[in-house]
Amino acid sequence: VSTQSTGSSGINAEYGKQWYQRRVRDNICKMLFVSLVSLVLLGRVIPAPTTGTTDPVWEPTTGPDITSTSAPSDNICDEVLFGAGPLNANYGQDIAHRLHSMTVEDIKYYFGVSVTLDNGIPTVNTNLTANAQRVLPDAPVAGYDGAFLTQAMKQLDKVLSNMDDPDWAIVNYSLVEKIAHSFHMSELWARSKSHYDMLTMEPLSEEVCECLTSSQSDVIPALELLALKIKFPGLTSGQDTPPAAPPAAGRKGDIGKAYKLYIETGKEGPAGSPRVSRSADQSAPGYDIYAAHVPKTPDEYSLSIDVEWNKEYRRHLRNFDFTGTDEDVIRKAREELVDGDEGLEEHLDSEAGWDTWREGFKNMDDFGNYQFAAYMHCKLR
């Protein structure tokens, strides 16, 4: 009996080894096939040799249309994306957060795809002057200094090269906070890469991608709202005090209210989703554009209120008109987009402040990175 048992174990072990080897071989074949198809369909944009100290600029080339605006109705897309689909109802917020400062060079570095200048990857404009376009339809060229080898030095140089401009990037952020923000975004993009690679091997359906990247999804409205909060912190707090505004050009503003970048509440991903599980009391408190207004008194708070308000706010946000002057949009948003977000009040000016920021960064849910990876997968494939 012992001999037969040992033989059976040996056979099972050998079978398992062969199965694993086949799986690895199959995955390698899939990756090679996907790479070949990508080369044929997308093309590789070969940068011109650098003659100075700046990174090469990717010139526009003929490629697939990645700016589709067609999509099924909202109800159908909600079901496709997070009813029976791979995402959750906070996908717009998660994706907008990770999109808002992305550049052509960042896409190349973190996702390995050389995109054109007409790339269809929306971002928030770093130009905060009055009435400047808040959301850009295409990720811009960062113009990183090619003399630096590491991404960290390139990003540091970018921030420090704009340190005297009060109308750049984020209102009321100190220099240290702008540097921390830049590195934080790199962290999120790097964490999204593993999910992106997985989706390259096991692609999402055309229906999911059509809903996720259409003009009717939650992504652009969430990005528009984020742009307002970056430029006018406290705008949607519901308080009577006017929101903070960008300082006048030519002077540095006093450090006051600012966009709270590092907080995302814990989100429950659908079954089987690659998320980080943690109890509600472990979620760092703070910024959440869809649930911040929910009553917190014990007799009023309930999950059903949260879900129902989330649903209504998302619908209202999709129908909100973000066009017009800053003054027009501020007036409408203060009345119609109240969510209780008072903006950042604890600045990064001490070790205690860094303790708060660090814990906020560390506690951000990895499922948000998956949702962003899904968006980039659909846009770039």
Coordinates of C-alpha atoms in Angstrom, one line a residue:
V1 CA 0.0 0.0 0.0
S2 CA 2.9 2.3 0.9
T3 CA 4.6 1.7 -2.4
Q4 CA 1.4 2.4 -4.4
S5 CA 0.8 5.6 -2.4
T6 CA 4.3 6.8 -3.1
G7 CA 4.0 6.0 -6.8
S8 CA 0.7 7.8 -6.9
S9 CA 2.2 10.9 -5.3
G10 CA 5.1 10.7 -7.8
I11 CA 2.7 10.5 -10.7
N12 CA 0.7 13.5 -9.3
A13 CA 3.8 15.5 -8.7
E14 CA 5.0 14.8 -12.3
Y15 CA 1.6 15.7 -13.7
G16 CA 1.5 18.9 -11.7
K17 CA 5.0 19.8 -13.0
Q18 CA 4.0 19.1 -16.5
W19 CA 0.8 21.1 -16.1
Y20 CA 2.7 24.1 -14.7
Q21 CA 5.2 24.0 -17.5
R22 CA 2.4 23.9 -20.1
R23 CA 0.7 26.9 -18.3
V24 CA 4.0 28.9 -18.4
R25 CA 4.5 28.0 -22.0
D26 CA 1.0 28.9 -22.9
N27 CA 1.3 32.3 -21.1
I28 CA 4.6 33.1 -22.9
C29 CA 2.9 32.3 -26.2
K30 CA 0.0 34.6 -25.3
M31 CA 2.4 37.4 -24.4
L32 CA 4.3 37.0 -27.7
F33 CA 1.1 36.9 -29.7
V34 CA -0.2 40.0 -27.9
S35 CA 3.1 41.8 -28.5
L36 CA 3.0 40.9 -32.2
V37 CA -0.6 42.1 -32.6
S38 CA 0.2 45.3 -30.8
L39 CA 3.1 46.0 -33.1
V40 CA 1.0 45.4 -36.1
L41 CA -2.1 47.4 -35.0
L42 CA -0.7 50.2 -32.9
G43 CA 2.7 50.6 -34.5
R44 CA 5.8 51.6 -32.7
V45 CA 6.7 55.3 -32.7
I46 CA 10.4 55.6 -32.9
P47 CA 11.7 58.7 -31.2
A48 CA 14.2 60.9 -33.0
P49 CA 17.7 60.8 -31.5
T50 CA 18.1 63.5 -28.8
T51 CA 20.5 66.3 -29.6
G52 CA 19.9 68.3 -26.4
T53 CA 19.0 67.5 -22.8
T54 CA 15.2 66.9 -23.2
D55 CA 13.4 63.6 -23.7
P56 CA 12.2 62.9 -27.3
V57 CA 8.7 64.1 -28.3
W58 CA 6.5 61.5 -29.7
E59 CA 5.2 62.7 -33.1
P60 CA 1.6 61.9 -34.1
T61 CA 1.2 58.7 -36.2
T62 CA -1.7 56.9 -37.8
G63 CA -3.3 54.6 -35.2
P64 CA -6.5 53.1 -34.0
D65 CA -9.4 55.4 -32.9
I66 CA -9.2 55.5 -29.1
T67 CA -11.6 58.3 -28.5
S68 CA -14.9 56.5 -29.1
T69 CA -18.0 58.3 -27.8
S70 CA -20.6 55.7 -28.6
A71 CA -21.9 53.5 -25.8
P72 CA -25.0 51.7 -24.6
S73 CA -27.4 53.4 -22.2
D74 CA -26.3 54.3 -18.6
N75 CA -28.3 51.5 -17.1
I76 CA -26.8 48.9 -19.4
C77 CA -23.3 50.2 -18.8
D78 CA -23.8 50.2 -15.1
E79 CA -24.7 46.5 -15.3
V80 CA -21.8 45.8 -17.7
L81 CA -19.2 47.6 -15.6
F82 CA -20.1 46.8 -12.0
G83 CA -23.4 44.9 -11.9
A84 CA -22.1 41.7 -13.4
G85 CA -18.8 43.3 -14.5
P86 CA -15.3 43.6 -13.2
L87 CA -15.4 47.1 -11.6
N88 CA -17.4 48.9 -8.9
A89 CA -19.5 52.0 -8.7
N90 CA -16.5 54.2 -7.7
Y91 CA -14.6 53.5 -10.9
G92 CA -14.9 57.1 -12.1
Q93 CA -13.3 58.5 -9.0
D94 CA -10.6 55.9 -8.9
I95 CA -9.7 56.4 -12.5
A96 CA -9.8 60.2 -12.4
H97 CA -7.5 60.3 -9.5
R98 CA -4.8 58.3 -11.3
L99 CA -5.4 60.1 -14.7
H100 CA -5.2 63.7 -13.6
S101 CA -1.5 64.3 -13.9
M102 CA -0.4 61.6 -16.5
T103 CA 1.8 62.6 -19.4
V104 CA 2.9 61.1 -22.7
E105 CA 6.2 60.1 -21.1
D106 CA 4.5 58.5 -18.1
I107 CA 2.4 56.4 -20.4
K108 CA 5.5 55.2 -22.1
Y109 CA 7.5 54.6 -18.9
Y110 CA 4.8 52.8 -16.9
F111 CA 2.7 51.0 -19.6
G112 CA 5.3 50.6 -22.4
V113 CA 3.2 52.2 -25.1
S114 CA 4.3 55.1 -27.2
V115 CA 1.2 57.2 -27.8
T116 CA 0.7 60.1 -30.2
L117 CA 0.1 63.7 -29.2
D118 CA -3.6 63.1 -30.1
N119 CA -3.8 60.2 -27.7
G120 CA -7.3 60.5 -26.1
I121 CA -6.0 60.0 -22.5
P122 CA -7.7 62.9 -20.6
T123 CA -5.9 64.7 -17.8
V124 CA -6.3 67.8 -15.7
N125 CA -4.6 71.0 -16.9
T126 CA -1.7 72.1 -14.7
N127 CA -2.3 75.6 -15.9
L128 CA -4.5 77.1 -13.2
T129 CA -4.9 80.6 -14.6
A130 CA -8.4 82.1 -14.7
N131 CA -10.8 80.4 -17.1
A132 CA -8.1 78.1 -18.5
Q133 CA -9.4 74.8 -19.9
R134 CA -9.6 72.6 -16.8
V135 CA -9.6 69.1 -18.4
L136 CA -7.4 68.3 -21.4
P137 CA -8.6 65.7 -23.9
D138 CA -5.1 64.3 -24.4
A139 CA -2.2 63.7 -22.1
P140 CA 0.4 66.3 -22.7
V141 CA 4.2 66.0 -23.2
A142 CA 5.9 66.6 -19.9
G143 CA 9.2 67.6 -21.4
Y144 CA 11.3 65.8 -18.8
D145 CA 15.0 66.7 -18.9
G146 CA 16.7 63.8 -20.7
A147 CA 20.0 64.5 -18.9
F148 CA 18.5 62.8 -15.8
L149 CA 18.4 59.0 -15.8
T150 CA 15.8 58.2 -13.2
Q151 CA 12.1 59.0 -13.3
A152 CA 12.4 60.4 -9.8
M153 CA 15.0 63.1 -10.8
K154 CA 13.0 63.9 -13.9
Q155 CA 9.9 64.5 -11.8
L156 CA 11.7 66.4 -9.2
D157 CA 13.3 68.7 -11.8
K158 CA 9.8 69.3 -13.3
V159 CA 8.3 70.4 -9.9
L160 CA 11.3 72.5 -9.0
S161 CA 11.4 74.2 -12.4
N162 CA 7.9 75.5 -11.7
M163 CA 8.3 76.3 -8.1
D164 CA 7.9 80.1 -8.6
D165 CA 4.7 79.7 -10.6
P166 CA 1.6 80.1 -8.3
D167 CA -0.7 79.0 -11.2
W168 CA 0.9 75.6 -11.7
A169 CA -0.4 72.1 -10.8
I170 CA -2.3 72.3 -7.5
V171 CA -3.7 75.3 -5.5
N172 CA -2.2 76.0 -2.1
Y173 CA 0.3 73.1 -2.2
S174 CA 3.7 73.8 -0.7
L175 CA 6.8 72.8 -2.6
V176 CA 7.2 69.7 -0.4
E177 CA 3.6 68.8 -1.0
K178 CA 3.9 69.1 -4.8
I179 CA 7.0 66.8 -4.7
A180 CA 5.1 64.3 -2.5
H181 CA 2.2 64.4 -4.9
S182 CA 4.4 63.7 -7.9
F183 CA 6.0 60.7 -6.3
H184 CA 2.6 59.5 -5.0
M185 CA 1.3 59.4 -8.6
S186 CA 4.3 57.4 -9.7
E187 CA 3.6 54.9 -6.9
L188 CA 0.0 54.5 -8.1
W189 CA 1.0 54.0 -11.7
A190 CA 3.7 51.5 -10.8
R191 CA 1.2 49.5 -8.7
S192 CA -1.3 49.6 -11.6
K193 CA 1.2 48.1 -14.0
S194 CA 0.9 44.5 -12.7
H195 CA -2.9 44.7 -13.2
Y196 CA -2.4 46.1 -16.7
D197 CA -0.1 43.2 -17.6
M198 CA -2.6 40.7 -16.4
L199 CA -5.3 42.3 -18.5
T200 CA -3.0 42.2 -21.5
M201 CA -3.0 38.4 -21.1
E202 CA -6.7 38.1 -20.2
P203 CA -8.4 41.1 -22.0
L204 CA -11.7 42.7 -21.0
S205 CA -14.6 42.3 -23.3
E206 CA -15.3 44.8 -26.0
E207 CA -18.6 45.7 -24.3
V208 CA -16.8 46.6 -21.1
C209 CA -14.2 48.7 -22.9
E210 CA -16.9 50.5 -24.9
C211 CA -18.8 51.4 -21.8
L212 CA -15.6 52.3 -19.8
T213 CA -14.1 54.7 -22.4
S214 CA -17.2 56.3 -23.8
S215 CA -18.2 59.9 -23.1
Q216 CA -21.2 58.6 -21.1
S217 CA -19.1 56.9 -18.5
D218 CA -18.3 58.4 -15.0
V219 CA -14.6 59.0 -15.9
I220 CA -14.8 62.5 -17.6
P221 CA -17.4 63.9 -15.1
A222 CA -15.2 62.7 -12.2
L223 CA -12.2 64.2 -13.8
E224 CA -14.0 67.5 -14.3
L225 CA -15.0 67.6 -10.6
L226 CA -11.5 66.7 -9.6
A227 CA -10.1 69.6 -11.7
L228 CA -12.5 72.0 -9.9
K229 CA -11.4 70.7 -6.5
I230 CA -7.8 71.1 -7.3
K231 CA -8.3 74.7 -8.5
F232 CA -11.0 75.7 -5.9
P233 CA -10.5 73.6 -2.7
G234 CA -13.6 73.4 -0.5
L235 CA -15.9 74.3 -3.4
T236 CA -18.3 71.4 -2.7
S237 CA -18.2 71.5 1.1
G238 CA -21.7 72.9 1.4
Q239 CA -20.3 75.7 3.7
D240 CA -21.2 79.3 3.2
T241 CA -17.5 80.4 3.0
P242 CA -16.3 80.8 -0.6
P243 CA -13.9 78.2 -1.9
A244 CA -10.2 78.9 -2.0
A245 CA -9.0 80.3 -5.3
P246 CA -5.7 80.3 -7.1
P247 CA -3.4 83.2 -5.9
A248 CA -3.0 86.1 -8.3
A249 CA -0.3 85.6 -10.9
G250 CA 3.1 86.8 -9.8
R251 CA 2.8 86.0 -6.1
K252 CA 2.9 83.0 -4.0
G253 CA -0.3 82.3 -2.1
D254 CA -0.7 81.7 1.6
I255 CA -0.9 78.0 2.4
G256 CA -4.6 77.3 3.1
K257 CA -7.2 74.9 2.0
A258 CA -6.1 72.5 -0.8
Y259 CA -7.1 69.4 -2.6
K260 CA -7.0 66.3 -0.4
L261 CA -5.2 63.9 -2.8
Y262 CA -4.2 60.9 -0.7
I263 CA -7.5 59.6 0.7
E264 CA -9.8 57.0 -0.7
T265 CA -12.3 55.2 1.4
G266 CA -12.3 51.4 1.5
K267 CA -14.3 50.1 -1.5
E268 CA -15.8 46.7 -1.9
G269 CA -14.8 45.2 -5.2
P270 CA -16.9 42.5 -6.9
A271 CA -16.3 38.9 -6.0
G272 CA -13.0 37.6 -7.2
S273 CA -11.6 41.1 -7.9
P274 CA -7.9 41.7 -7.1
R275 CA -8.4 44.1 -4.2
V276 CA -6.9 44.7 -0.7
S277 CA -9.4 43.6 2.0
R278 CA -9.6 45.6 5.2
S279 CA -12.3 46.4 7.7
A280 CA -14.0 49.8 7.6
D281 CA -12.3 51.1 10.7
Q282 CA -8.9 50.7 9.0
S283 CA -9.8 53.1 6.1
A284 CA -8.1 56.4 6.4
P285 CA -10.7 59.2 7.0
G286 CA -11.2 61.9 4.4
Y287 CA -11.8 62.6 0.8
D288 CA -14.3 60.7 -1.1
I289 CA -16.3 62.6 -3.8
Y290 CA -19.3 60.2 -3.7
A291 CA -19.8 59.5 -0.1
A292 CA -18.4 62.4 2.0
H293 CA -21.8 64.0 2.6
V294 CA -23.5 60.9 4.0
P295 CA -24.9 61.6 7.5
K296 CA -22.6 60.3 10.2
T297 CA -25.0 60.2 13.2
P298 CA -25.7 56.6 14.3
D299 CA -29.4 56.8 13.6
E300 CA -29.0 58.2 10.1
Y301 CA -26.0 56.4 8.7
S302 CA -26.6 53.2 6.9
L303 CA -25.1 51.4 3.9
S304 CA -28.3 51.8 2.0
I305 CA -28.1 55.6 2.3
D306 CA -24.6 55.5 1.1
V307 CA -25.4 53.3 -2.0
E308 CA -28.5 55.3 -2.9
W309 CA -26.8 58.6 -2.6
N310 CA -23.8 57.4 -4.5
K311 CA -26.2 56.3 -7.4
E312 CA -28.0 59.6 -7.4
Y313 CA -24.8 61.7 -7.2
R314 CA -23.2 59.8 -10.0
R315 CA -26.2 60.4 -12.2
H316 CA -26.3 64.1 -11.3
L317 CA -22.6 64.5 -11.9
R318 CA -22.9 63.0 -15.4
N319 CA -25.6 65.5 -16.3
F320 CA -23.8 68.5 -14.7
D321 CA -22.7 71.3 -17.2
F322 CA -19.0 72.0 -16.6
T323 CA -18.8 74.5 -19.4
G324 CA -18.6 78.3 -18.9
T325 CA -16.3 80.6 -17.0
D326 CA -14.8 79.7 -13.7
E327 CA -17.3 82.1 -12.0
D328 CA -20.3 80.4 -13.7
V329 CA -19.1 76.8 -12.9
I330 CA -18.3 77.8 -9.3
R331 CA -21.7 79.1 -8.7
K332 CA -23.4 76.1 -10.1
A333 CA -21.1 73.6 -8.4
R334 CA -21.6 75.2 -5.0
E335 CA -25.3 74.7 -5.3
E336 CA -25.5 71.4 -7.2
L337 CA -22.4 69.3 -6.4
V338 CA -22.3 69.4 -2.6
D339 CA -20.5 66.4 -1.1
G340 CA -19.0 67.7 2.1
D341 CA -15.5 67.7 0.9
E342 CA -13.7 70.6 2.7
G343 CA -10.4 70.0 1.1
L344 CA -7.0 69.4 2.8
E345 CA -6.5 71.1 6.1
E346 CA -3.5 69.4 7.5
H347 CA -0.5 70.4 5.5
L348 CA 2.8 68.5 5.1
D349 CA 4.9 70.8 7.3
S350 CA 6.0 68.5 10.1
E351 CA 6.7 64.8 10.9
A352 CA 3.2 64.6 12.3
G353 CA 1.8 65.8 9.0
W354 CA 3.9 63.3 7.1
D355 CA 2.6 60.5 9.4
T356 CA -0.9 61.4 8.2
W357 CA 0.0 61.6 4.6
R358 CA 2.0 58.4 4.7
E359 CA -0.8 56.4 6.3
G360 CA -3.2 57.8 3.8
F361 CA -1.0 56.7 0.9
K362 CA -0.4 53.3 2.4
N363 CA -4.1 52.6 3.1
M364 CA -5.3 53.4 -0.4
D365 CA -7.1 50.4 -1.8
D366 CA -5.3 48.4 -4.6
F367 CA -8.7 47.8 -6.3
G368 CA -8.5 51.5 -7.4
N369 CA -5.3 50.6 -9.2
Y370 CA -7.0 47.7 -10.9
Q371 CA -9.8 49.9 -12.2
F372 CA -7.3 52.4 -13.6
A373 CA -5.4 49.6 -15.2
A374 CA -8.7 48.5 -16.8
Y375 CA -9.2 51.9 -18.3
M376 CA -5.7 52.2 -19.6
H377 CA -6.0 48.6 -21.0
C378 CA -9.1 49.6 -22.9
K379 CA -7.6 52.9 -24.2
L380 CA -4.2 51.5 -25.3
R381 CA -5.0 48.1 -26.6

